[in-house]
mmCIF file of C-alpha atoms in Angstrom:
data_model
loop_
_atom_site.group_PDB
_atom_site.id
_atom_site.type_symbol
_atom_site.label_atom_id
_atom_site.label_comp_id
_atom_site.label_asym_id
_atom_site.label_seq_id
_atom_site.Cartn_x
_atom_site.Cartn_y
_atom_site.Cartn_z
ATOM 1 C CA UNK A 1 111.553 144.365 178.327
ATOM 2 C CA UNK A 2 113.257 145.632 181.465
ATOM 3 C CA UNK A 3 116.631 145.071 179.759
ATOM 4 C CA UNK A 4 116.272 146.191 176.149
ATOM 5 C CA UNK A 5 118.161 144.079 173.632
ATOM 6 C CA UNK A 6 119.275 145.344 170.237
ATOM 7 C CA UNK A 7 116.433 143.450 168.546
ATOM 8 C CA UNK A 8 113.881 144.919 170.933
ATOM 9 C CA UNK A 9 115.254 148.418 170.384
ATOM 10 C CA UNK A 10 115.023 147.900 166.634
ATOM 11 C CA UNK A 11 111.373 146.886 166.989
ATOM 12 C CA UNK A 12 110.643 149.905 169.164
ATOM 13 C CA UNK A 13 112.405 152.263 166.793
ATOM 14 C CA UNK A 14 110.498 150.881 163.804
ATOM 15 C CA UNK A 15 107.206 151.486 165.615
ATOM 16 C CA UNK A 16 108.271 155.016 166.522
ATOM 17 C CA UNK A 17 109.087 155.686 162.865
ATOM 18 C CA UNK A 18 105.700 154.315 161.765
ATOM 19 C CA UNK A 19 103.991 156.593 164.276
ATOM 20 C CA UNK A 20 105.967 159.670 163.197
ATOM 21 C CA UNK A 21 105.360 159.162 159.493
ATOM 22 C CA UNK A 22 101.669 158.483 160.076
ATOM 23 C CA UNK A 23 101.330 161.717 162.043
ATOM 24 C CA UNK A 24 103.095 163.597 159.270
ATOM 25 C CA UNK A 25 100.733 162.015 156.751
ATOM 26 C CA UNK A 26 97.804 163.232 158.839
ATOM 27 C CA UNK A 27 99.290 166.724 158.865
ATOM 28 C CA UNK A 28 99.552 166.636 155.064
ATOM 29 C CA UNK A 29 95.921 165.525 154.725
ATOM 30 C CA UNK A 30 94.815 168.290 157.094
ATOM 31 C CA UNK A 31 96.776 170.979 155.235
ATOM 32 C CA UNK A 32 95.186 169.827 151.976
ATOM 33 C CA UNK A 33 91.758 170.421 153.485
ATOM 34 C CA UNK A 34 90.797 166.742 153.566
ATOM 35 C CA UNK A 35 90.308 166.638 157.359
ATOM 36 C CA UNK A 36 87.541 168.590 159.077
ATOM 37 C CA UNK A 37 88.175 170.554 162.264
ATOM 38 C CA UNK A 38 91.271 170.608 164.447
ATOM 39 C CA UNK A 39 94.061 168.052 164.133
ATOM 40 C CA UNK A 40 95.675 166.865 167.373
ATOM 41 C CA UNK A 41 98.966 165.201 166.476
ATOM 42 C CA UNK A 42 100.960 162.787 168.604
ATOM 43 C CA UNK A 43 104.367 163.970 167.390
ATOM 44 C CA UNK A 44 106.672 163.872 170.417
ATOM 45 C CA UNK A 45 104.754 161.001 172.036
ATOM 46 C CA UNK A 46 106.342 158.225 169.953
ATOM 47 C CA UNK A 47 108.596 156.866 172.705
ATOM 48 C CA UNK A 48 105.791 156.829 175.292
ATOM 49 C CA UNK A 49 103.365 154.994 173.044
ATOM 50 C CA UNK A 50 105.843 152.541 171.528
ATOM 51 C CA UNK A 51 107.405 151.762 174.906
ATOM 52 C CA UNK A 52 104.056 150.959 176.515
ATOM 53 C CA UNK A 53 102.333 149.179 173.625
ATOM 54 C CA UNK A 54 105.442 147.060 173.023
ATOM 55 C CA UNK A 55 104.703 145.284 176.311
ATOM 56 C CA UNK A 56 101.104 144.375 175.436
ATOM 57 C CA UNK A 57 99.615 141.329 173.734
ATOM 58 C CA UNK A 58 96.244 140.252 172.333
ATOM 59 C CA UNK A 59 94.719 139.873 175.809
ATOM 60 C CA UNK A 60 95.174 143.548 176.606
ATOM 61 C CA UNK A 61 92.981 146.577 175.957
ATOM 62 C CA UNK A 62 93.698 150.278 175.531
ATOM 63 C CA UNK A 63 91.618 153.363 176.322
ATOM 64 C CA UNK A 64 92.910 156.362 174.381
ATOM 65 C CA UNK A 65 92.549 160.115 174.403
ATOM 66 C CA UNK A 66 91.965 162.167 171.251
ATOM 67 C CA UNK A 67 95.623 161.767 170.183
ATOM 68 C CA UNK A 68 94.760 158.183 169.389
ATOM 69 C CA UNK A 69 96.466 157.456 166.084
ATOM 70 C CA UNK A 70 99.944 156.665 167.542
ATOM 71 C CA UNK A 71 98.602 153.898 169.781
ATOM 72 C CA UNK A 72 96.529 152.374 166.984
ATOM 73 C CA UNK A 73 99.554 152.343 164.704
ATOM 74 C CA UNK A 74 101.666 150.678 167.411
ATOM 75 C CA UNK A 75 98.884 148.161 168.021
ATOM 76 C CA UNK A 76 99.040 147.054 164.398
ATOM 77 C CA UNK A 77 95.806 148.550 163.086
ATOM 78 C CA UNK A 78 95.865 148.857 159.284
ATOM 79 C CA UNK A 79 97.413 152.205 158.323
ATOM 80 C CA UNK A 80 95.171 152.752 155.318
ATOM 81 C CA UNK A 81 92.016 152.210 157.374
ATOM 82 C CA UNK A 82 93.226 154.746 159.949
ATOM 83 C CA UNK A 83 93.953 157.430 157.356
ATOM 84 C CA UNK A 84 90.686 156.766 155.515
ATOM 85 C CA UNK A 85 88.778 157.133 158.759
ATOM 86 C CA UNK A 86 90.376 160.488 159.509
ATOM 87 C CA UNK A 87 89.326 161.885 156.119
ATOM 88 C CA UNK A 88 85.765 160.650 156.689
ATOM 89 C CA UNK A 89 85.744 157.821 154.161
ATOM 90 C CA UNK A 90 83.090 155.074 154.466
ATOM 91 C CA UNK A 91 86.007 152.669 153.921
ATOM 92 C CA UNK A 92 87.699 153.896 157.106
ATOM 93 C CA UNK A 93 88.239 152.067 160.365
ATOM 94 C CA UNK A 94 84.898 153.239 161.785
ATOM 95 C CA UNK A 95 83.064 153.852 158.527
ATOM 96 C CA UNK A 96 84.134 157.479 158.439
ATOM 97 C CA UNK A 97 82.002 158.364 161.473
ATOM 98 C CA UNK A 98 84.659 158.662 164.184
ATOM 99 C CA UNK A 99 87.309 160.953 162.778
ATOM 100 C CA UNK A 100 90.695 161.177 164.447
ATOM 101 C CA UNK A 101 89.285 161.847 167.939
ATOM 102 C CA UNK A 102 87.027 158.789 168.243
ATOM 103 C CA UNK A 103 88.912 155.927 166.654
ATOM 104 C CA UNK A 104 88.191 152.421 167.863
ATOM 105 C CA UNK A 105 88.743 148.819 166.896
ATOM 106 C CA UNK A 106 86.900 145.986 168.604
ATOM 107 C CA UNK A 107 89.290 143.502 167.032
ATOM 108 C CA UNK A 108 92.244 145.174 168.756
ATOM 109 C CA UNK A 109 90.412 146.044 172.016
ATOM 110 C CA UNK A 110 91.103 149.745 171.501
ATOM 111 C CA UNK A 111 88.767 152.713 171.948
ATOM 112 C CA UNK A 112 89.373 156.461 171.991
ATOM 113 C CA UNK A 113 87.321 159.370 173.302
ATOM 114 C CA UNK A 114 87.434 163.088 172.639
ATOM 115 C CA UNK A 115 86.295 163.707 176.229
ATOM 116 C CA UNK A 116 89.177 164.760 178.478
ATOM 117 C CA UNK A 117 89.669 162.229 181.285
ATOM 118 C CA UNK A 118 87.409 159.582 179.727
ATOM 119 C CA UNK A 119 90.200 157.001 179.167
ATOM 120 C CA UNK A 120 90.340 156.487 182.963
ATOM 121 C CA UNK A 121 86.863 155.012 183.518
ATOM 122 C CA UNK A 122 86.977 153.221 180.171
ATOM 123 C CA UNK A 123 90.221 151.504 181.189
ATOM 124 C CA UNK A 124 88.650 150.479 184.500
ATOM 125 C CA UNK A 125 85.883 148.796 182.530
ATOM 126 C CA UNK A 126 88.436 147.033 180.378
ATOM 127 C CA UNK A 127 90.387 146.062 183.497
ATOM 128 C CA UNK A 128 87.337 144.666 185.259
ATOM 129 C CA UNK A 129 86.471 142.640 182.166
ATOM 130 C CA UNK A 130 90.035 141.311 181.978
ATOM 131 C CA UNK A 131 90.012 140.255 185.618
ATOM 132 C CA UNK A 132 86.620 138.575 185.196
ATOM 133 C CA UNK A 133 87.887 136.584 182.221
ATOM 134 C CA UNK A 134 90.899 135.473 184.256
ATOM 135 C CA UNK A 135 93.300 135.279 181.320
ATOM 136 C CA UNK A 136 95.890 137.712 182.669
ATOM 137 C CA UNK A 137 94.900 140.652 180.503
ATOM 138 C CA UNK A 138 95.588 144.259 181.491
ATOM 139 C CA UNK A 139 94.163 147.610 180.424
ATOM 140 C CA UNK A 140 96.053 150.805 179.617
ATOM 141 C CA UNK A 141 94.723 154.362 179.853
ATOM 142 C CA UNK A 142 96.555 157.124 177.971
ATOM 143 C CA UNK A 143 95.791 160.722 178.961
ATOM 144 C CA UNK A 144 97.415 164.142 179.188
ATOM 145 C CA UNK A 145 98.440 166.070 182.289
ATOM 146 C CA UNK A 146 95.482 168.433 181.897
ATOM 147 C CA UNK A 147 93.121 165.483 182.463
ATOM 148 C CA UNK A 148 94.149 165.050 186.104
ATOM 149 C CA UNK A 149 91.781 167.877 187.021
ATOM 150 C CA UNK A 150 88.797 165.973 185.661
ATOM 151 C CA UNK A 151 86.615 164.279 188.256
ATOM 152 C CA UNK A 152 86.019 161.136 186.228
ATOM 153 C CA UNK A 153 89.753 160.420 186.040
ATOM 154 C CA UNK A 154 90.153 160.890 189.800
ATOM 155 C CA UNK A 155 87.256 158.517 190.400
ATOM 156 C CA UNK A 156 88.792 155.995 188.002
ATOM 157 C CA UNK A 157 92.154 156.116 189.796
ATOM 158 C CA UNK A 158 90.393 155.584 193.105
ATOM 159 C CA UNK A 159 88.257 152.724 191.780
ATOM 160 C CA UNK A 160 91.246 150.968 190.229
ATOM 161 C CA UNK A 161 93.164 151.218 193.480
ATOM 162 C CA UNK A 162 90.242 150.137 195.667
ATOM 163 C CA UNK A 163 89.394 147.148 193.465
ATOM 164 C CA UNK A 164 93.030 146.362 192.564
ATOM 165 C CA UNK A 165 92.206 146.371 188.868
ATOM 166 C CA UNK A 166 94.895 145.440 186.305
ATOM 167 C CA UNK A 167 95.158 148.946 184.857
ATOM 168 C CA UNK A 168 98.216 150.945 183.790
ATOM 169 C CA UNK A 169 97.535 154.686 183.837
ATOM 170 C CA UNK A 170 99.912 156.524 181.469
ATOM 171 C CA UNK A 171 100.048 160.292 181.890
ATOM 172 C CA UNK A 172 101.702 162.108 178.981
ATOM 173 C CA UNK A 173 102.987 165.248 180.675
ATOM 174 C CA UNK A 174 103.786 168.101 178.295
ATOM 175 C CA UNK A 175 103.195 170.694 181.076
ATOM 176 C CA UNK A 176 100.344 172.382 179.231
ATOM 177 C CA UNK A 177 96.562 172.119 179.459
ATOM 178 C CA UNK A 178 95.795 173.562 176.005
ATOM 179 C CA UNK A 179 97.169 177.135 176.524
ATOM 180 C CA UNK A 180 97.458 177.116 180.313
ATOM 181 C CA UNK A 181 100.419 175.850 182.306
ATOM 182 C CA UNK A 182 99.288 172.703 184.147
ATOM 183 C CA UNK A 183 101.184 173.769 187.254
ATOM 184 C CA UNK A 184 98.837 176.758 187.566
ATOM 185 C CA UNK A 185 95.807 174.466 187.703
ATOM 186 C CA UNK A 186 96.884 171.372 189.615
ATOM 187 C CA UNK A 187 96.759 171.746 193.371
ATOM 188 C CA UNK A 188 99.493 169.812 195.124
ATOM 189 C CA UNK A 189 101.379 169.094 191.922
ATOM 190 C CA UNK A 190 100.959 166.449 189.270
ATOM 191 C CA UNK A 191 103.049 163.724 190.875
ATOM 192 C CA UNK A 192 101.439 164.060 194.311
ATOM 193 C CA UNK A 193 97.972 164.140 192.770
ATOM 194 C CA UNK A 194 98.482 160.961 190.730
ATOM 195 C CA UNK A 195 100.295 159.233 193.587
ATOM 196 C CA UNK A 196 97.619 159.979 196.158
ATOM 197 C CA UNK A 197 95.725 156.712 195.662
ATOM 198 C CA UNK A 198 98.307 154.332 197.079
ATOM 199 C CA UNK A 199 99.402 152.736 193.830
ATOM 200 C CA UNK A 200 103.019 152.714 192.588
ATOM 201 C CA UNK A 201 104.043 155.665 190.414
ATOM 202 C CA UNK A 202 107.000 155.547 188.046
ATOM 203 C CA UNK A 203 108.226 158.865 186.647
ATOM 204 C CA UNK A 204 110.166 158.509 183.387
ATOM 205 C CA UNK A 205 111.631 160.580 180.588
ATOM 206 C CA UNK A 206 109.020 160.141 177.894
ATOM 207 C CA UNK A 207 111.580 160.880 175.188
ATOM 208 C CA UNK A 208 113.586 157.769 176.139
ATOM 209 C CA UNK A 209 111.843 154.717 174.709
ATOM 210 C CA UNK A 210 113.966 152.260 176.692
ATOM 211 C CA UNK A 211 113.087 153.932 180.001
ATOM 212 C CA UNK A 212 109.393 153.900 179.102
ATOM 213 C CA UNK A 213 109.534 150.266 177.994
ATOM 214 C CA UNK A 214 111.182 149.229 181.266
ATOM 215 C CA UNK A 215 108.598 151.069 183.376
ATOM 216 C CA UNK A 216 105.756 149.614 181.313
ATOM 217 C CA UNK A 217 107.144 146.085 181.602
ATOM 218 C CA UNK A 218 107.068 146.363 185.385
ATOM 219 C CA UNK A 219 103.575 147.893 185.429
ATOM 220 C CA UNK A 220 102.117 145.295 183.062
ATOM 221 C CA UNK A 221 103.704 142.454 185.057
ATOM 222 C CA UNK A 222 102.116 143.807 188.259
ATOM 223 C CA UNK A 223 98.715 143.895 186.576
ATOM 224 C CA UNK A 224 99.004 140.377 185.190
ATOM 225 C CA UNK A 225 100.027 139.064 188.609
ATOM 226 C CA UNK A 226 96.901 140.539 190.230
ATOM 227 C CA UNK A 227 98.846 143.150 192.196
ATOM 228 C CA UNK A 228 96.738 146.078 191.045
ATOM 229 C CA UNK A 229 97.191 149.281 189.062
ATOM 230 C CA UNK A 230 100.253 151.423 188.360
ATOM 231 C CA UNK A 231 100.781 155.002 187.191
ATOM 232 C CA UNK A 232 103.457 155.943 184.662
ATOM 233 C CA UNK A 233 104.155 159.673 184.544
ATOM 234 C CA UNK A 234 106.088 160.397 181.358
ATOM 235 C CA UNK A 235 107.431 163.835 180.482
ATOM 236 C CA UNK A 236 106.519 164.425 176.872
ATOM 237 C CA UNK A 237 107.176 167.752 175.064
ATOM 238 C CA UNK A 238 104.810 168.295 172.140
ATOM 239 C CA UNK A 239 106.453 170.406 169.401
ATOM 240 C CA UNK A 240 103.254 171.101 167.449
ATOM 241 C CA UNK A 241 101.421 172.499 170.488
ATOM 242 C CA UNK A 242 97.870 171.537 171.392
ATOM 243 C CA UNK A 243 96.767 171.246 167.773
ATOM 244 C CA UNK A 244 98.248 171.689 164.324
ATOM 245 C CA UNK A 245 98.666 175.409 163.704
ATOM 246 C CA UNK A 246 98.593 176.208 167.439
ATOM 247 C CA UNK A 247 98.833 180.041 167.632
ATOM 248 C CA UNK A 248 101.027 179.904 170.749
ATOM 249 C CA UNK A 249 103.654 177.888 168.908
ATOM 250 C CA UNK A 250 103.290 179.989 165.762
ATOM 251 C CA UNK A 251 103.475 183.228 167.735
ATOM 252 C CA UNK A 252 106.814 182.332 169.270
ATOM 253 C CA UNK A 253 108.382 180.696 166.239
ATOM 254 C CA UNK A 254 109.174 183.816 164.192
ATOM 255 C CA UNK A 255 109.806 187.484 164.946
ATOM 256 C CA UNK A 256 107.320 188.521 162.280
ATOM 257 C CA UNK A 257 104.463 186.539 163.824
ATOM 258 C CA UNK A 258 105.278 187.896 167.275
ATOM 259 C CA UNK A 259 105.398 191.497 166.114
ATOM 260 C CA UNK A 260 102.111 191.160 164.244
ATOM 261 C CA UNK A 261 100.361 190.072 167.441
ATOM 262 C CA UNK A 262 102.117 192.409 169.866
ATOM 263 C CA UNK A 263 101.188 195.638 168.045
ATOM 264 C CA UNK A 264 97.398 195.309 168.476
ATOM 265 C CA UNK A 265 97.848 194.185 172.093
ATOM 266 C CA UNK A 266 99.862 197.305 172.917
ATOM 267 C CA UNK A 267 97.451 199.523 170.987
ATOM 268 C CA UNK A 268 94.555 198.040 172.924
ATOM 269 C CA UNK A 269 95.928 199.435 176.181
ATOM 270 C CA UNK A 270 94.722 202.945 175.312
ATOM 271 C CA UNK A 271 91.514 202.260 173.369
ATOM 272 C CA UNK A 272 88.425 203.844 174.942
ATOM 273 C CA UNK A 273 85.995 202.807 176.304
ATOM 274 C CA UNK A 274 87.149 199.601 177.893
ATOM 275 C CA UNK A 275 88.407 197.876 181.015
ATOM 276 C CA UNK A 276 90.562 199.742 183.557
ATOM 277 C CA UNK A 277 94.235 200.071 182.596
ATOM 278 C CA UNK A 278 95.304 197.736 185.426
ATOM 279 C CA UNK A 279 93.121 194.953 184.053
ATOM 280 C CA UNK A 280 94.452 195.453 180.547
ATOM 281 C CA UNK A 281 98.044 195.378 181.733
ATOM 282 C CA UNK A 282 97.328 192.198 183.683
ATOM 283 C CA UNK A 283 95.841 190.544 180.592
ATOM 284 C CA UNK A 284 98.822 191.495 178.416
ATOM 285 C CA UNK A 285 101.185 190.271 181.121
ATOM 286 C CA UNK A 286 99.393 186.912 181.206
ATOM 287 C CA UNK A 287 99.625 186.499 177.440
ATOM 288 C CA UNK A 288 103.283 187.485 177.515
ATOM 289 C CA UNK A 289 103.996 185.005 180.295
ATOM 290 C CA UNK A 290 102.499 182.137 178.326
ATOM 291 C CA UNK A 291 104.426 183.116 175.214
ATOM 292 C CA UNK A 292 107.630 183.308 177.260
ATOM 293 C CA UNK A 293 106.992 179.846 178.701
ATOM 294 C CA UNK A 294 106.717 178.416 175.182
ATOM 295 C CA UNK A 295 110.025 180.052 174.223
ATOM 296 C CA UNK A 296 111.770 178.878 177.409
ATOM 297 C CA UNK A 297 110.778 175.278 176.751
ATOM 298 C CA UNK A 298 111.602 175.430 173.034
ATOM 299 C CA UNK A 299 114.953 173.639 173.574
ATOM 300 C CA UNK A 300 113.042 170.692 175.055
ATOM 301 C CA UNK A 301 111.065 170.434 171.820
ATOM 302 C CA UNK A 302 114.272 169.800 169.887
ATOM 303 C CA UNK A 303 115.054 166.671 171.931
ATOM 304 C CA UNK A 304 113.442 164.354 169.410
ATOM 305 C CA UNK A 305 112.643 160.865 170.807
ATOM 306 C CA UNK A 306 113.375 159.322 167.410
ATOM 307 C CA UNK A 307 116.845 160.847 167.279
ATOM 308 C CA UNK A 308 117.570 159.644 170.791
ATOM 309 C CA UNK A 309 116.605 156.094 169.889
ATOM 310 C CA UNK A 310 118.460 156.218 166.563
ATOM 311 C CA UNK A 311 121.700 157.140 168.320
ATOM 312 C CA UNK A 312 121.605 153.792 170.142
ATOM 313 C CA UNK A 313 121.506 151.843 166.891
ATOM 314 C CA UNK A 314 124.047 151.545 164.078
ATOM 315 C CA UNK A 315 123.425 154.336 161.577
ATOM 316 C CA UNK A 316 122.809 151.875 158.764
ATOM 317 C CA UNK A 317 120.198 150.033 160.844
ATOM 318 C CA UNK A 318 118.291 153.156 161.876
ATOM 319 C CA UNK A 319 118.276 154.378 158.276
ATOM 320 C CA UNK A 320 116.941 151.055 156.975
ATOM 321 C CA UNK A 321 114.163 150.989 159.571
ATOM 322 C CA UNK A 322 113.218 154.584 158.776
ATOM 323 C CA UNK A 323 112.935 153.721 155.086
ATOM 324 C CA UNK A 324 110.758 150.684 155.834
ATOM 325 C CA UNK A 325 108.342 152.741 157.943
ATOM 326 C CA UNK A 326 108.261 155.590 155.464
ATOM 327 C CA UNK A 327 107.397 153.266 152.572
ATOM 328 C CA UNK A 328 104.595 151.629 154.556
ATOM 329 C CA UNK A 329 103.001 154.965 155.393
ATOM 330 C CA UNK A 330 103.523 156.442 151.917
ATOM 331 C CA UNK A 331 101.810 153.407 150.397
ATOM 332 C CA UNK A 332 98.806 153.905 152.674
ATOM 333 C CA UNK A 333 98.773 157.648 152.056
ATOM 334 C CA UNK A 334 98.830 157.107 148.306
ATOM 335 C CA UNK A 335 95.728 154.919 148.520
ATOM 336 C CA UNK A 336 93.915 157.531 150.579
ATOM 337 C CA UNK A 337 94.788 160.363 148.204
ATOM 338 C CA UNK A 338 93.653 158.320 145.220
ATOM 339 C CA UNK A 339 90.313 157.627 146.889
ATOM 340 C CA UNK A 340 89.950 161.306 147.805
ATOM 341 C CA UNK A 341 90.486 162.276 144.152
ATOM 342 C CA UNK A 342 87.961 159.709 142.954
ATOM 343 C CA UNK A 343 85.373 160.872 145.493
ATOM 344 C CA UNK A 344 85.890 164.490 144.482
#
């Protein structure tokens, strides 16, 4: 897919739409109280996931992080079974035991983990198995930029390079490790860290599905040819923050929210007893700096990967594909809601 045709772009855009509508369906289920715990959405990652998965076939395996639903959708896993799993239904993909952070499908050679950095070693296992079978299969590991400070991922990168495993490491870089700027935590910088193991590294705009697809095509071809692993570093703004309802995003989205939080912070500077004033000022400054960083990068959040892809297609075509994806997801969502009502 190094040179994307109109038909290929249509297929990619349809997958991106399926992913987006599925994530929005998950958000609806969460807001209705049908999903326990936090909800980590993959909105903003559509181009990265669709561009990579579009280059895979039945021989290939994927190791996913806890934003796993986009990749499963792109892989062709049944939408209803995914949604049922997330709401804890026994009819779900994993019998209702995995939730959205631990989805897996043996049939599709896909497994997710809620442990940060775990996709790296899992993908090495998949890659070793693929090489042993000798059928040209590759493995893909999806992870966030915060994971590069996890030892297991560093060991996996080293192992893949040393053993020349057919693994494609895909780093989804949104510049944040939960509420901390990744640049404050990653010595030497993200690109130098990931590129330190001697394997090729391709940095792409993760909002541009054609750029991602081209990079993935090259990486997958290298793996199939026995030339070893590749890293794809894809910039990937995440508009919903770390999880749905992220207070950092909410805090900076409206003046009212910001004012409500600032007042107690300022008042806390003079409350006695407590930490020295210098420490308090430093803490407030740190919170303010993180809030400012969210505001500064707000324009990047408006660069929607779906809109970018839609602009490269005739308006009628993009609309038709959007409708197709929306109907598919709404059909699955309707089944899930009906089951939820019957169970209640």
